[in-house]
Short mmCIF file of C-alpha atoms and ligand atoms in Angstrom, two decimals:
data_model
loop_
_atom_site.label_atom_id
_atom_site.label_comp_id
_atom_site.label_asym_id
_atom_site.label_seq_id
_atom_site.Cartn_x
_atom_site.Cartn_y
_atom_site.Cartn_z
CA UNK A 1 169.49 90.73 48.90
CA UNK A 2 169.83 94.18 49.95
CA UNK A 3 168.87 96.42 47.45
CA UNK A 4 171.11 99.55 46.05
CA UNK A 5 170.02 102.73 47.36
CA UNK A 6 169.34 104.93 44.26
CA UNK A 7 169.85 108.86 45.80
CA UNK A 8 167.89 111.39 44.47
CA UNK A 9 169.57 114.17 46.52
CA UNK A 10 173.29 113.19 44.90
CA UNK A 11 171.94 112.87 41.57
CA UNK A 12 169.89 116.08 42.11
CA UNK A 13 173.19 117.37 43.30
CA UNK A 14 175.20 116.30 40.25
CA UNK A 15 172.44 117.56 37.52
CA UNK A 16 172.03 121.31 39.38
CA UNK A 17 175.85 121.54 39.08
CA UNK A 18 175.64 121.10 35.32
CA UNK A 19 172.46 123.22 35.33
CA UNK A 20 174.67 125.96 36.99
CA UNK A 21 177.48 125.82 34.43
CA UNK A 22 174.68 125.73 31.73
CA UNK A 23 173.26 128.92 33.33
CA UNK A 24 176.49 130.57 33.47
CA UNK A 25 177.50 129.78 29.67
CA UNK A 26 173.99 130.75 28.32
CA UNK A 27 174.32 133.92 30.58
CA UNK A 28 177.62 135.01 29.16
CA UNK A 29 175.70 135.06 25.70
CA UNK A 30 173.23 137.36 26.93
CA UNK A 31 170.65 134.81 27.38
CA UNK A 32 170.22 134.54 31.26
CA UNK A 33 167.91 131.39 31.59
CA UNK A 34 164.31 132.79 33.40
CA UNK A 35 161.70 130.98 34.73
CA UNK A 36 158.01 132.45 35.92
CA UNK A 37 156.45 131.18 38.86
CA UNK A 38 152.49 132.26 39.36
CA UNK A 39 150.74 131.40 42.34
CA UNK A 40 147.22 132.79 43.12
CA UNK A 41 145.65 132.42 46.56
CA UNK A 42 147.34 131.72 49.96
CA UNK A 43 147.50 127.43 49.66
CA UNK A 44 150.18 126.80 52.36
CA UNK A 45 152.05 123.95 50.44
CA UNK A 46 151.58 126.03 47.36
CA UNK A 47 153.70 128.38 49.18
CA UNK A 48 156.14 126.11 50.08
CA UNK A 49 156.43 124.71 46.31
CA UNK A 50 156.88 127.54 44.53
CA UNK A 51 159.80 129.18 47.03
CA UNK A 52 161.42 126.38 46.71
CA UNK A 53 161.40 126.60 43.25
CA UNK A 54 162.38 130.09 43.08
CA UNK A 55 165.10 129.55 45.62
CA UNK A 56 166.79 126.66 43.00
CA UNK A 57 166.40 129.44 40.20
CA UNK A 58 168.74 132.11 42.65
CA UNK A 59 171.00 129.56 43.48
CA UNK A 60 172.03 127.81 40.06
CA UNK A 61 172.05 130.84 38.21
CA UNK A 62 168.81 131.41 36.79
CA UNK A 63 166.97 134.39 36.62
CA UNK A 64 163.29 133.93 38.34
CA UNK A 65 160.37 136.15 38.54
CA UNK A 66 157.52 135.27 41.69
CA UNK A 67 154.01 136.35 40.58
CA UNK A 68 151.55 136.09 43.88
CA UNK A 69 148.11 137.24 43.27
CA UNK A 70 145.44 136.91 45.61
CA UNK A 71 142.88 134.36 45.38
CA UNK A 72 139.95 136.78 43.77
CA UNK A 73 142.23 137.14 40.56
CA UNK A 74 139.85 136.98 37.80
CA UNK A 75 140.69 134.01 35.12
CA UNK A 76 140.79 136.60 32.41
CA UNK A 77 143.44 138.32 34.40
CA UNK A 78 145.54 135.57 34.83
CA UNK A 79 145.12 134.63 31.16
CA UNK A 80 146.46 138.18 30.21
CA UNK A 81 149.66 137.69 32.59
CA UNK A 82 150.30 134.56 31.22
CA UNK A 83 150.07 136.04 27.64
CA UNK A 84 152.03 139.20 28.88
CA UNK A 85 155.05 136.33 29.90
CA UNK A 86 154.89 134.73 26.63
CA UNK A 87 156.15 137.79 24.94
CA UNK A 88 158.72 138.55 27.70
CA UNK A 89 161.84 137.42 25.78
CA UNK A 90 163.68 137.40 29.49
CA UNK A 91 161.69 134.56 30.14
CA UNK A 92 161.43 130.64 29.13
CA UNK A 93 159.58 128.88 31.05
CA UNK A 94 156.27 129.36 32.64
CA UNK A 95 155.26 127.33 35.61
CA UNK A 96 150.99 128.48 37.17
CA UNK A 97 151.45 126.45 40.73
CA UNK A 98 148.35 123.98 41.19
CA UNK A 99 145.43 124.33 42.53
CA UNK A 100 143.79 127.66 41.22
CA UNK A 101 140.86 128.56 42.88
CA UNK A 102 137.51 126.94 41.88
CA UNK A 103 136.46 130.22 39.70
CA UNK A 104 139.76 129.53 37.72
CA UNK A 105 139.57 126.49 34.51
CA UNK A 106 143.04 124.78 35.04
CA UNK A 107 142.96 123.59 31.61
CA UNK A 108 142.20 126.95 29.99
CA UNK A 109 144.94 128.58 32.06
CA UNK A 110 147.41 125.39 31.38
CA UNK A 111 146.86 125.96 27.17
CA UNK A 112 147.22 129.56 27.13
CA UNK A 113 150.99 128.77 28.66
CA UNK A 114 153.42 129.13 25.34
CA UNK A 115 154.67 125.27 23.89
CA UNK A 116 157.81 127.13 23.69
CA UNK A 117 157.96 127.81 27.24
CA UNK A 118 155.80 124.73 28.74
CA UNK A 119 158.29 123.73 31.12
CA UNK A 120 156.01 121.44 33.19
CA UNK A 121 155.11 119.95 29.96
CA UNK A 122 151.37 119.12 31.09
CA UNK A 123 149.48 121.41 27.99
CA UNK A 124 147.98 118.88 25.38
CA UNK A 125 150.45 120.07 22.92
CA UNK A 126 153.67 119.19 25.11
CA UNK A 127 151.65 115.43 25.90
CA UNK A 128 150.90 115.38 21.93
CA UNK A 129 154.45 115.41 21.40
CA UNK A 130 155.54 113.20 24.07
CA UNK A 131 153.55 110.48 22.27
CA UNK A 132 154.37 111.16 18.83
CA UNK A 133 158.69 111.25 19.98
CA UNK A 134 159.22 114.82 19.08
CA UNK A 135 160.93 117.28 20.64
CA UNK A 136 159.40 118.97 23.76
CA UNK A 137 159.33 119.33 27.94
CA UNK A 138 158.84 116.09 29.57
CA UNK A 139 156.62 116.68 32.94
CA UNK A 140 159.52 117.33 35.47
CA UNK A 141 158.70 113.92 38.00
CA UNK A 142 158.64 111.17 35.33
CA UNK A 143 161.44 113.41 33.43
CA UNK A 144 163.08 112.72 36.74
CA UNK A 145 162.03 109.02 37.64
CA UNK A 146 163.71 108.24 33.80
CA UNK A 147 167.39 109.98 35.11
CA UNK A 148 166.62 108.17 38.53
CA UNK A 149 166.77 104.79 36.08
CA UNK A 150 169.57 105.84 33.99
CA UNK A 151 171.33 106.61 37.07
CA UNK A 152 171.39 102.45 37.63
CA UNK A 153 173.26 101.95 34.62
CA UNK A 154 170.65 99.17 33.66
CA UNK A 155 169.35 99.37 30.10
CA UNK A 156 165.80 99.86 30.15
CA UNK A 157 165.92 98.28 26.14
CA UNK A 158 163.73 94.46 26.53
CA UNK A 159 162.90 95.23 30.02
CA UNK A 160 159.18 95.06 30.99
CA UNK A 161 158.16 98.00 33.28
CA UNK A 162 155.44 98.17 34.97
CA UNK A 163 153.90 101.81 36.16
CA UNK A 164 151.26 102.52 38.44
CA UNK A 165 149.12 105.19 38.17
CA UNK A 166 147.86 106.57 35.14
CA UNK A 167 148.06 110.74 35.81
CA UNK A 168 148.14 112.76 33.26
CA UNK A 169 151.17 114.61 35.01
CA UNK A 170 152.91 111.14 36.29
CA UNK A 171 151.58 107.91 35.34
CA UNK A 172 150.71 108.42 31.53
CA UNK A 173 153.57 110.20 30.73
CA UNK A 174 156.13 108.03 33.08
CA UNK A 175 154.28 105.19 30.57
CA UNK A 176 155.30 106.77 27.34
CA UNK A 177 159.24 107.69 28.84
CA UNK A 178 159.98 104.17 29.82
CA UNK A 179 158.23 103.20 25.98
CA UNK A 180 160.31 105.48 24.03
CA UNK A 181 163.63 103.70 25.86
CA UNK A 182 162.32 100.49 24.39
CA UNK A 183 160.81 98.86 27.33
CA UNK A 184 157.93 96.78 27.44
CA UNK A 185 155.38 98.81 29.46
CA UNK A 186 152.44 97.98 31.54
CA UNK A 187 150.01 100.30 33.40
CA UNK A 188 148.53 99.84 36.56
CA UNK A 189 145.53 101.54 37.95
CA UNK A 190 142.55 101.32 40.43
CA UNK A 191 140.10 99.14 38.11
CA UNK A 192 143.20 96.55 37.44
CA UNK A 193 142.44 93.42 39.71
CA UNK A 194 145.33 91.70 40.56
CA UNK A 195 148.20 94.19 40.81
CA UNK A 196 150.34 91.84 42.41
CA UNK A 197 150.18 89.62 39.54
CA UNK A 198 151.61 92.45 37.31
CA UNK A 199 154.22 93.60 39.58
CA UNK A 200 155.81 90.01 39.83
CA UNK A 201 156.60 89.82 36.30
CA UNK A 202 157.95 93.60 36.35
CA UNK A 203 161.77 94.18 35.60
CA UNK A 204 160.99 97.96 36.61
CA UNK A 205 158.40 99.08 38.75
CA UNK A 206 156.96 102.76 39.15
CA UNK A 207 154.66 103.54 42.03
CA UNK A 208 152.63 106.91 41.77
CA UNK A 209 149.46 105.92 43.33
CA UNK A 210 149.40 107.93 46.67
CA UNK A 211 148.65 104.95 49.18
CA UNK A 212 151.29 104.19 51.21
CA UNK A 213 152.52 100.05 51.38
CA UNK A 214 150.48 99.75 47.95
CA UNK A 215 153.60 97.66 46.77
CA UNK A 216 155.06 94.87 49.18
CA UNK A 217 157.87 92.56 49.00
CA UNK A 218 156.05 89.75 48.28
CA UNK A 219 154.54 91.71 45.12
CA UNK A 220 158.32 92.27 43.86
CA UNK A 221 160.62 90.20 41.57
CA UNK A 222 163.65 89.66 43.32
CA UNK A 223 166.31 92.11 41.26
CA UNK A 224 163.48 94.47 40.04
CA UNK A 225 164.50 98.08 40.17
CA UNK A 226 161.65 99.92 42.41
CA UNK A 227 161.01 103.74 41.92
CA UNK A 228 158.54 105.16 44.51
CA UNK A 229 156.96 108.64 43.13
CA UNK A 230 154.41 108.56 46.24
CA UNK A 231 154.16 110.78 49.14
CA UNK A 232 152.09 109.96 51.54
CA UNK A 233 152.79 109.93 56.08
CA UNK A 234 152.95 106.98 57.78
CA UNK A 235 151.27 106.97 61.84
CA UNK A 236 153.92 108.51 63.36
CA UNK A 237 153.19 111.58 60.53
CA UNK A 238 156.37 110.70 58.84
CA UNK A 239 156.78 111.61 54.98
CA UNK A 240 156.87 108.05 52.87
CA UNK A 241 156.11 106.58 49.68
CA UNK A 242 153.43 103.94 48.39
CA UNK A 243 156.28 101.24 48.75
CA UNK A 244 156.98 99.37 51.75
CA UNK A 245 160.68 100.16 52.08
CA UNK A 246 161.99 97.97 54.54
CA UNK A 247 160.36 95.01 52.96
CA UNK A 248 161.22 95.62 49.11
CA UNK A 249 164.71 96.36 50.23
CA UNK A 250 165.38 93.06 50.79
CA UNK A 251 164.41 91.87 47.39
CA UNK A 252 165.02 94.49 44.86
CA UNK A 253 168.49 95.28 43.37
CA UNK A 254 168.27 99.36 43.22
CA UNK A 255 165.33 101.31 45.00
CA UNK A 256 164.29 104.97 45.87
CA UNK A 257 163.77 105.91 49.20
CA UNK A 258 161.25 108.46 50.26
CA UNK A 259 161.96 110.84 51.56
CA UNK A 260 165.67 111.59 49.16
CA UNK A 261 164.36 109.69 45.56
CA UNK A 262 162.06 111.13 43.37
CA UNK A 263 160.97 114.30 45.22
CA UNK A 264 164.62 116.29 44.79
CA UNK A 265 164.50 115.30 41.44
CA UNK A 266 161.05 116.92 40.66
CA UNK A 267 162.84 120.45 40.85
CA UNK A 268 165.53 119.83 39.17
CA UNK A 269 164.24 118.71 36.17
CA UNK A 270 162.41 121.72 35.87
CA UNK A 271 165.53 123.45 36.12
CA UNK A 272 166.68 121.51 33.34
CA UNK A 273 163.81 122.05 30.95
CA UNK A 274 163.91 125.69 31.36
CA UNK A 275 167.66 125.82 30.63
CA UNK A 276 166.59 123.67 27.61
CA UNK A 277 164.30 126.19 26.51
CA UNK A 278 166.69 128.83 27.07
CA UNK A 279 169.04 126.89 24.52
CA UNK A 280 166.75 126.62 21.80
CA UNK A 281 166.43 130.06 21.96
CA UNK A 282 169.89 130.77 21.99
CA UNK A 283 170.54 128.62 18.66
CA UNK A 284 167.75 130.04 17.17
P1 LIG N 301 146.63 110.83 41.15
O1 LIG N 301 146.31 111.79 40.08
O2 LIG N 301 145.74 110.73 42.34
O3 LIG N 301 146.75 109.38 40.49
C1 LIG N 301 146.88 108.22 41.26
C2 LIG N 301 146.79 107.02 40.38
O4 LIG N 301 146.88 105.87 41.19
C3 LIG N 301 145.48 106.93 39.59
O5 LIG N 301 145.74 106.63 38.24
C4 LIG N 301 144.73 105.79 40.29
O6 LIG N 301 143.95 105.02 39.41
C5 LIG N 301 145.87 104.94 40.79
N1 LIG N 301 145.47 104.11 41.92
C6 LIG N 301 144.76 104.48 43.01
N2 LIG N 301 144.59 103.42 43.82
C7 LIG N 301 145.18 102.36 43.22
C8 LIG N 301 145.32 101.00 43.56
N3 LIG N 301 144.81 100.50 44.68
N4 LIG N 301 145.98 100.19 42.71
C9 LIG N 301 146.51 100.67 41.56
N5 LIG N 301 146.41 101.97 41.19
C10 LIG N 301 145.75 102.81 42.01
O7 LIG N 301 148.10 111.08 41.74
P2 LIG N 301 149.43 111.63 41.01
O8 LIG N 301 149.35 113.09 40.88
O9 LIG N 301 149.76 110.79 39.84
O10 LIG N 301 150.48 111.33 42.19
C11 LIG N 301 150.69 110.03 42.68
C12 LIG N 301 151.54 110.11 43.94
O11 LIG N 301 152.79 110.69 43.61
C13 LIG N 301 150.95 110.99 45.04
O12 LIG N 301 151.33 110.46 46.29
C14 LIG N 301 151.66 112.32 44.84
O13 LIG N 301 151.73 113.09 46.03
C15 LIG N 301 153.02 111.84 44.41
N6 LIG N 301 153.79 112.81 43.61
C16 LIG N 301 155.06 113.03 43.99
C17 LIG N 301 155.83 113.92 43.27
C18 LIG N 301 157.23 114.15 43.70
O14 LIG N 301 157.86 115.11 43.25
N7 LIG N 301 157.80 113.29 44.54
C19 LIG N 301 155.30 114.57 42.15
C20 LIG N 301 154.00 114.29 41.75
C21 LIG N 301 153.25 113.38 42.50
P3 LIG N 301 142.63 105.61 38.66
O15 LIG N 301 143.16 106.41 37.50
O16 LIG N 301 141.91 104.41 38.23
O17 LIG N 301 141.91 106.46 39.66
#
């Protein structure tokens, strides 16, 4: 078998072009979707994340704001920015770029970001709801791994799923997703001893360890849909995932490559969540 290629760059393609129309419509009623990007100190991939996102804000219609402080920024100073941009009524979602500098609590700066305009979805309040089914921002990459799914046209209802990883920004959450569209879920993680043994049975699997060939074709039921959130380089220094591609290929029926899967989704479902919170608003 040679296994469906499930493209995260069309399907990115297809949701930003709704995004975009969404933008425009919410615009024309005077409520011009923003997002807030904060990054404090001079992280090089930091740099790269957060233009990016920026950059996807610009071109889909969104109105974005880039908030670079240097990497002495006092925690209570970031705290009072972050409370400033809750009251900004131009803006709906908030987004502080990861890692802070060691002087700066992650968790403290993460709660003081507005429910209302947690569009990362990792405060305890936005994972509080996840669990409990209520309304709220899903964390954009299992948000994304979910419309990756969908994008099969399987049913997830009966299926058992099988995650790796138990983040509290990826695994956990990816966990609860797949749960709430009635599939049987199991997690994975570095104390379980025979991951193989899991993955066989698995209908669905989700990779988001961070070790490249962690799954192999021999650890795959032949028809199982594979999603690979890792990113990891290979020898030659090449970007690729925790799934050995050319081997699980051959055995499952729909899989994600790396690079062109889950990463260009990532993005866009942040896109989507801050549109989202721009709606609510809107109805309001
Ligand atoms: P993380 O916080 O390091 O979590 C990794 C998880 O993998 C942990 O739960 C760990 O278990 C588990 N694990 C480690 N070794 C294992 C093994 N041998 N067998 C089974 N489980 C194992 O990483 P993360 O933030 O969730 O990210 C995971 C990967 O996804 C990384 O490569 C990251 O770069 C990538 N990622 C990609 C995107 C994207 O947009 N494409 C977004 C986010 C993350 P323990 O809990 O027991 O330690």
């Amino acid at each position: 078998m040679t296994a469906q290629l499930i493209d995260g760059t069309a399907l990115s393609k297809q949701i930003r072009a709704e995004v975009a129309q969404r933008a425009a419509a919410l615009t024309a009623r005077g409520h011009k979707p923003g997002l807030a990007v904060i990054l404090v100190g001079e992280d090089p991939a930091s740099q790269v994340y957060v233009r990016n996102k920026v950059k996807a804000c610009e071109e889909h219609g969104l109105h974005s704001v880039l908030e670079k402080y240097d990497a002495t920024l006092s925690e209570a100073d970031l705290l009072a920015r972050i409370d400033a941009l809750n009251k900004d009524a131009s803006i709906h979602g908030i987004l502080v770029q990861m890692p802070l500098p060691k002087h700066i609590d992650p968790t403290k700066v993460i709660e003081a970001i507005a429910t209302t305009k947690d569009v990362d979805g990792y405060s305890v309040l936005s994972a509080g709801e996840l669990v409990a089914n209520l309304p709220g921002f899903r964390p954009c990459t299992p948000y994304g791994c979910m419309k990756l799914i969908e994008s099969t046209g399987v049913s997830l209802k009966g299926k058992h799923a099988v995650v790796i990883g138990r983040s509290n920004t990826v695994g956990k959450p990816m966990a609860l997703l797949l749960l709430q569209a009635n599939a049987t879920v199991t997690i994975c993680h570095s104390a379980t001893p025979d991951l193989a043994y899991h993955t066989r049975q698995a209908d669905v699997i989700v990779a988001a360890v961070g070790r490249r060939d962690t799954v192999t074709a021999g650890m795959v039921k032949p028809g199982a849909i594979v999603i690979d959130v890792g990113m990891n380089r290979n020898d030659e220094g090449k970007l690729c995932g925790d799934v050995d591609f050319a081997g699980v290929s051959q055995v499952a029926s729909a899989i994600t490559p790396v690079p062109g899967g889950v990463g260009p989704m990532t993005i866009t479902m942040l896109l989507v969540n801050t549109i989202e919170s721009a709606e609510r608003v809107a109805a309001k």
